[in-house]
Amino acid sequence: MRLRKIHPRGSLSPCMTVGEIITEGLLVHEPQLAAREREEAAIKALEEVGIDPVMRNRFPHEFSGSQRQRIAIARATVLKPTVIVLDEPTSALDRSVQKQIINLLRRIQESHGLSYIFISHDLAVVKVLADHTIVMKTGRVVEEGPTEVFRDPKSDYTRASCARPSILRTC
């Protein structure tokens, strides 16, 4: 089986408004909520990610890549999870927008008390968000420990990864 990366553009239904996309999970996980309560949850989630709630009746194609990423984050956080899996959440974004999304994720992590499982090839981005890091190569763990592992990497692979240019120089 081959896995493919799903970017926010492809994961947001073009047939649904942003408000519907954000509240879709509430229909399943909190079916007792009235339509007005779901709408209020969408408004709050959009405000939290920096999108004007007035835009909730628009469709995904009307938003930039950065805004679609924020919508995907709102869709995840509206359910009030304790853990979110982030698979390369900044890879399709330019460097200045990557920084904005990282700062947004940090703020949301702190305000919601969230844990992230953050999957990325960009170790510098991982360092910004992670407390504990597992470095893998071809499906095997090559190094693990507190994120300070980047200060003194033990494996050649981690050292080489730290040498690559990144948006945030951390190694």
XYZ file of C-alpha atoms in Angstrom:
171
model
C 0.000 0.000 0.000
C 1.360 3.401 -0.922
C 0.592 6.416 1.225
C 0.264 9.856 -0.269
C 0.479 13.218 1.356
C -2.783 15.104 1.619
C -2.452 18.861 1.514
C -5.199 21.130 2.875
C -6.299 21.922 -0.685
C -7.125 18.256 -1.317
C -8.449 17.463 2.137
C -11.025 20.256 2.246
C -14.168 19.293 0.348
C -14.799 21.770 -2.482
C -18.552 21.129 -2.115
C -18.737 22.308 1.497
C -18.371 25.749 3.006
C -15.549 26.305 5.458
C -18.080 26.468 8.298
C -19.505 23.089 7.285
C -16.009 21.599 7.017
C -15.058 22.791 10.485
C -18.272 21.571 12.129
C -18.567 18.249 10.276
C -16.773 16.379 13.074
C -19.125 17.887 15.654
C -22.076 16.251 13.885
C -20.498 12.870 14.601
C -18.808 13.425 17.965
C -21.284 15.839 19.558
C -24.612 15.159 17.813
C -26.551 16.769 20.668
C -25.282 20.227 19.695
C -27.806 22.495 18.040
C -26.971 24.109 14.691
C -26.391 27.447 16.428
C -23.923 25.865 18.884
C -22.009 24.270 16.004
C -21.907 27.609 14.211
C -20.600 29.309 17.368
C -17.894 26.632 17.625
C -16.880 27.303 13.993
C -16.743 31.037 14.647
C -14.539 30.545 17.690
C -12.248 28.089 15.855
C -11.816 30.473 12.921
C -11.048 33.397 15.217
C -8.459 31.292 17.011
C -6.592 30.563 13.765
C -6.795 34.158 12.539
C -9.510 33.913 9.903
C -12.452 36.314 9.881
C -15.527 34.231 10.833
C -17.566 36.150 8.240
C -15.681 34.010 5.694
C -17.164 30.763 7.042
C -19.751 30.657 4.251
C -17.070 30.655 1.549
C -15.624 27.605 -0.155
C -12.040 26.319 0.181
C -10.946 27.427 -3.305
C -11.539 31.031 -2.219
C -8.695 30.828 0.327
C -4.906 30.942 0.021
C -2.722 27.967 0.929
C -1.926 29.512 4.284
C -5.607 30.105 5.013
C -6.479 26.526 4.009
C -3.822 25.286 6.428
C -5.409 27.412 9.155
C -8.832 25.989 8.266
C -7.431 22.467 8.607
C -6.076 23.401 12.041
C -9.465 24.862 13.048
C -11.179 21.669 11.871
C -8.889 19.627 14.121
C -9.084 21.837 17.212
C -12.866 22.373 17.190
C -13.242 18.850 18.597
C -11.026 19.731 21.598
C -8.652 16.779 21.181
C -5.774 16.085 23.539
C -3.461 14.902 20.725
C -3.164 16.048 17.103
C -1.026 14.318 14.462
C 0.645 16.892 12.223
C 2.152 15.370 9.085
C 4.432 17.923 7.393
C 2.089 20.821 8.248
C 4.453 23.462 6.885
C 5.968 21.715 3.857
C 3.702 23.253 1.187
C 4.122 26.800 2.507
C 6.709 29.480 1.812
C 9.181 30.247 4.581
C 7.483 33.338 6.017
C 4.129 31.547 6.170
C 5.798 28.483 7.719
C 6.910 30.649 10.618
C 3.382 32.018 11.069
C 1.894 28.513 11.137
C 4.526 27.318 13.617
C 3.754 30.258 15.913
C 0.025 29.542 15.582
C 0.565 25.868 16.443
C 2.628 26.817 19.493
C -0.034 29.246 20.703
C -2.823 26.697 20.223
C -0.727 23.995 21.894
C -0.263 26.170 24.965
C -3.838 27.450 25.175
C -5.427 23.998 24.709
C -2.828 21.929 26.558
C -2.367 19.847 23.401
C 0.189 17.223 22.577
C 1.374 17.011 18.984
C 2.805 14.080 17.130
C 4.760 16.081 14.609
C 6.070 14.334 11.497
C 8.563 16.316 9.447
C 11.759 16.119 7.462
C 12.655 19.595 8.686
C 14.318 18.931 12.037
C 14.545 22.631 12.809
C 10.760 22.903 12.676
C 10.465 19.836 14.899
C 12.800 21.397 17.442
C 10.599 24.463 17.752
C 7.500 22.431 18.695
C 8.818 19.223 20.234
C 9.829 18.307 23.759
C 10.830 14.780 22.795
C 12.177 13.734 19.417
C 12.541 10.465 17.583
C 14.759 10.638 14.492
C 14.025 7.875 11.985
C 15.725 6.716 8.819
C 14.071 4.187 6.510
C 11.556 3.240 9.192
C 14.078 2.673 11.973
C 14.848 4.817 15.002
C 18.394 6.199 14.786
C 18.193 8.589 17.705
C 15.709 9.437 20.434
C 15.503 11.727 23.396
C 14.667 15.207 24.554
C 14.749 17.681 21.685
C 18.135 18.811 22.982
C 19.376 15.773 20.996
C 20.010 18.322 18.240
C 22.676 20.092 20.301
C 24.875 17.006 20.320
C 23.572 14.501 17.770
C 24.973 10.997 18.190
C 24.048 9.553 14.804
C 25.586 10.562 11.490
C 22.104 10.816 10.001
C 20.936 13.363 12.598
C 24.164 15.352 12.193
C 23.684 15.428 8.418
C 20.045 16.465 8.804
C 21.077 19.320 11.067
C 23.496 20.538 8.407
C 20.683 21.110 5.873
C 19.391 24.680 5.477
C 16.138 25.407 7.233
C 13.787 28.245 8.119
C 15.044 28.171 11.677
C 18.702 27.416 12.262
C 18.720 25.181 15.321
C 21.416 22.531 15.074
